[in-house]
Amino acid sequence: MNKYLDFPWDRPLLANLYMNKLEENFKMSPSKPEMLMLYLDDYFALWSHGIEKLKELMKFGNQIDEKIKFTIEIEEGERLRFLDVEVIRSNVQKEVICRYNTQFPVPLQPQAKDKNEEDVHQKHTNDGCGILE
């Protein structure tokens, strides 16, 4: 079976199978995340059981297989980078929309509203991005 593990297509497939199994184990754990989202081989989780329990979980996860290593990022100043997104803890919905010239132009006409259903206004920045608040 190991001779088949060197094809390029198998890595995402095996990572997906592994991460799905891990997610099933998270659901059975007494200390589980409040929210758990998976993108390829990256998890985004909301954890409310304290930093020590999180470190214990990560230590356990890193002992499962020496070829797979988990890392964590912890929010600082109510902000957390995840992939190409900055997650901000706030009571107001904010979106950043970037208009770039691409082969596949998509019209971006946001109709965003905050939780009170008031209209929001777009603030433009110098890099072609707009911040919706």
PDB file of C-alpha atoms in Angstrom, residues 31-124:
ATOM      1  CA  SER A  31     -13.548  19.305  25.965  1.00  0.00           C
ATOM      2  CA  LYS A  32     -14.678  20.066  22.456  1.00  0.00           C
ATOM      3  CA  PRO A  33     -14.603  23.357  20.579  1.00  0.00           C
ATOM      4  CA  GLU A  34     -17.751  25.469  20.501  1.00  0.00           C
ATOM      5  CA  MET A  35     -17.307  25.727  16.746  1.00  0.00           C
ATOM      6  CA  LEU A  36     -15.036  23.779  14.420  1.00  0.00           C
ATOM      7  CA  MET A  37     -14.584  24.527  10.727  1.00  0.00           C
ATOM      8  CA  LEU A  38     -12.292  22.704   8.331  1.00  0.00           C
ATOM      9  CA  TYR A  39     -10.673  24.056   5.173  1.00  0.00           C
ATOM     10  CA  LEU A  40      -8.481  21.417   3.503  1.00  0.00           C
ATOM     11  CA  ASP A  41      -6.029  20.602   6.316  1.00  0.00           C
ATOM     12  CA  ASP A  42      -6.626  23.707   8.451  1.00  0.00           C
ATOM     13  CA  TYR A  43      -9.070  23.945  11.330  1.00  0.00           C
ATOM     14  CA  PHE A  44     -10.639  27.100  12.718  1.00  0.00           C
ATOM     15  CA  ALA A  45     -12.065  26.557  16.186  1.00  0.00           C
ATOM     16  CA  LEU A  46     -13.649  28.548  18.981  1.00  0.00           C
ATOM     17  CA  TRP A  47     -12.207  27.157  22.220  1.00  0.00           C
ATOM     18  CA  SER A  48     -13.558  28.080  25.654  1.00  0.00           C
ATOM     19  CA  HIS A  49     -11.807  25.536  27.902  1.00  0.00           C
ATOM     20  CA  GLY A  50      -8.659  27.548  28.633  1.00  0.00           C
ATOM     21  CA  ILE A  51      -5.180  27.673  27.173  1.00  0.00           C
ATOM     22  CA  GLU A  52      -3.843  24.773  29.271  1.00  0.00           C
ATOM     23  CA  LYS A  53      -6.513  22.365  27.972  1.00  0.00           C
ATOM     24  CA  LEU A  54      -5.779  23.563  24.434  1.00  0.00           C
ATOM     25  CA  LYS A  55      -2.055  22.883  24.886  1.00  0.00           C
ATOM     26  CA  GLU A  56      -2.862  19.405  26.260  1.00  0.00           C
ATOM     27  CA  LEU A  57      -5.038  18.708  23.225  1.00  0.00           C
ATOM     28  CA  MET A  58      -2.314  19.861  20.862  1.00  0.00           C
ATOM     29  CA  LYS A  59       0.315  17.775  22.648  1.00  0.00           C
ATOM     30  CA  PHE A  60      -1.942  14.732  22.358  1.00  0.00           C
ATOM     31  CA  GLY A  61      -2.606  15.438  18.668  1.00  0.00           C
ATOM     32  CA  ASN A  62       1.109  15.712  17.932  1.00  0.00           C
ATOM     33  CA  GLN A  63       1.750  12.298  19.521  1.00  0.00           C
ATOM     34  CA  ILE A  64      -0.695  10.480  17.231  1.00  0.00           C
ATOM     35  CA  ASP A  65       1.555  10.420  14.165  1.00  0.00           C
ATOM     36  CA  GLU A  66       5.126  11.729  13.937  1.00  0.00           C
ATOM     37  CA  LYS A  67       4.564  12.835  10.322  1.00  0.00           C
ATOM     38  CA  ILE A  68       1.652  15.114  11.234  1.00  0.00           C
ATOM     39  CA  LYS A  69       2.241  18.167  13.403  1.00  0.00           C
ATOM     40  CA  PHE A  70      -0.433  20.509  14.687  1.00  0.00           C
ATOM     41  CA  THR A  71       0.185  24.182  15.365  1.00  0.00           C
ATOM     42  CA  ILE A  72      -2.051  26.780  16.962  1.00  0.00           C
ATOM     43  CA  GLU A  73      -2.590  30.477  16.552  1.00  0.00           C
ATOM     44  CA  ILE A  74      -4.224  32.308  19.436  1.00  0.00           C
ATOM     45  CA  GLU A  75      -6.045  35.590  19.003  1.00  0.00           C
ATOM     46  CA  GLU A  76      -4.241  38.745  20.050  1.00  0.00           C
ATOM     47  CA  GLY A  77      -6.140  41.968  20.615  1.00  0.00           C
ATOM     48  CA  GLU A  78      -9.383  40.313  19.475  1.00  0.00           C
ATOM     49  CA  ARG A  79      -7.799  39.530  16.062  1.00  0.00           C
ATOM     50  CA  LEU A  80      -6.701  36.246  14.527  1.00  0.00           C
ATOM     51  CA  ARG A  81      -5.177  35.495  11.131  1.00  0.00           C
ATOM     52  CA  PHE A  82      -6.574  32.370   9.466  1.00  0.00           C
ATOM     53  CA  LEU A  83      -5.381  31.561   5.971  1.00  0.00           C
ATOM     54  CA  ASP A  84      -5.896  34.799   3.996  1.00  0.00           C
ATOM     55  CA  VAL A  85      -8.494  36.219   6.378  1.00  0.00           C
ATOM     56  CA  GLU A  86      -8.233  38.300   9.527  1.00  0.00           C
ATOM     57  CA  VAL A  87     -10.960  37.338  11.979  1.00  0.00           C
ATOM     58  CA  ILE A  88     -11.986  40.175  14.306  1.00  0.00           C
ATOM     59  CA  ARG A  89     -14.068  39.672  17.431  1.00  0.00           C
ATOM     60  CA  SER A  90     -16.761  42.347  17.235  1.00  0.00           C
ATOM     61  CA  ASN A  91     -20.503  42.876  17.628  1.00  0.00           C
ATOM     62  CA  VAL A  92     -20.663  44.515  14.194  1.00  0.00           C
ATOM     63  CA  GLN A  93     -20.452  42.626  10.920  1.00  0.00           C
ATOM     64  CA  LYS A  94     -17.518  43.853   8.817  1.00  0.00           C
ATOM     65  CA  GLU A  95     -16.477  42.720   5.382  1.00  0.00           C
ATOM     66  CA  VAL A  96     -13.526  43.709   3.243  1.00  0.00           C
ATOM     67  CA  ILE A  97     -14.137  43.591  -0.468  1.00  0.00           C
ATOM     68  CA  CYS A  98     -11.177  43.903  -2.827  1.00  0.00           C
ATOM     69  CA  ARG A  99     -11.708  44.785  -6.454  1.00  0.00           C
ATOM     70  CA  TYR A 100      -8.885  43.486  -8.605  1.00  0.00           C
ATOM     71  CA  ASN A 101      -8.571  43.115 -12.346  1.00  0.00           C
ATOM     72  CA  THR A 102      -8.916  39.421 -13.084  1.00  0.00           C
ATOM     73  CA  GLN A 103      -9.881  37.189 -15.969  1.00  0.00           C
ATOM     74  CA  PHE A 104     -13.174  36.550 -14.216  1.00  0.00           C
ATOM     75  CA  PRO A 105     -14.567  39.910 -13.118  1.00  0.00           C
ATOM     76  CA  VAL A 106     -17.338  39.618 -10.583  1.00  0.00           C
ATOM     77  CA  PRO A 107     -19.535  42.627  -9.864  1.00  0.00           C
ATOM     78  CA  LEU A 108     -19.339  43.395  -6.159  1.00  0.00           C
ATOM     79  CA  GLN A 109     -22.326  45.417  -5.051  1.00  0.00           C
ATOM     80  CA  PRO A 110     -22.650  44.584  -1.354  1.00  0.00           C
ATOM     81  CA  GLN A 111     -25.945  44.962   0.429  1.00  0.00           C
ATOM     82  CA  ALA A 112     -24.469  44.570   3.917  1.00  0.00           C
ATOM     83  CA  LYS A 113     -26.324  45.491   7.062  1.00  0.00           C
ATOM     84  CA  ASP A 114     -25.349  45.348  10.698  1.00  0.00           C
ATOM     85  CA  LYS A 115     -27.288  43.418  13.301  1.00  0.00           C
ATOM     86  CA  ASN A 116     -29.719  46.345  13.783  1.00  0.00           C
ATOM     87  CA  GLU A 117     -30.613  46.235  10.051  1.00  0.00           C
ATOM     88  CA  GLU A 118     -29.302  49.766   9.506  1.00  0.00           C
ATOM     89  CA  ASP A 119     -27.687  50.589   6.181  1.00  0.00           C
ATOM     90  CA  VAL A 120     -23.920  50.523   6.238  1.00  0.00           C
ATOM     91  CA  HIS A 121     -21.512  52.590   4.189  1.00  0.00           C
ATOM     92  CA  GLN A 122     -18.414  51.505   2.365  1.00  0.00           C
ATOM     93  CA  LYS A 123     -15.097  53.115   3.305  1.00  0.00           C
ATOM     94  CA  HIS A 124     -12.551  53.015   0.498  1.00  0.00           C
TER      95      HIS A 124
END
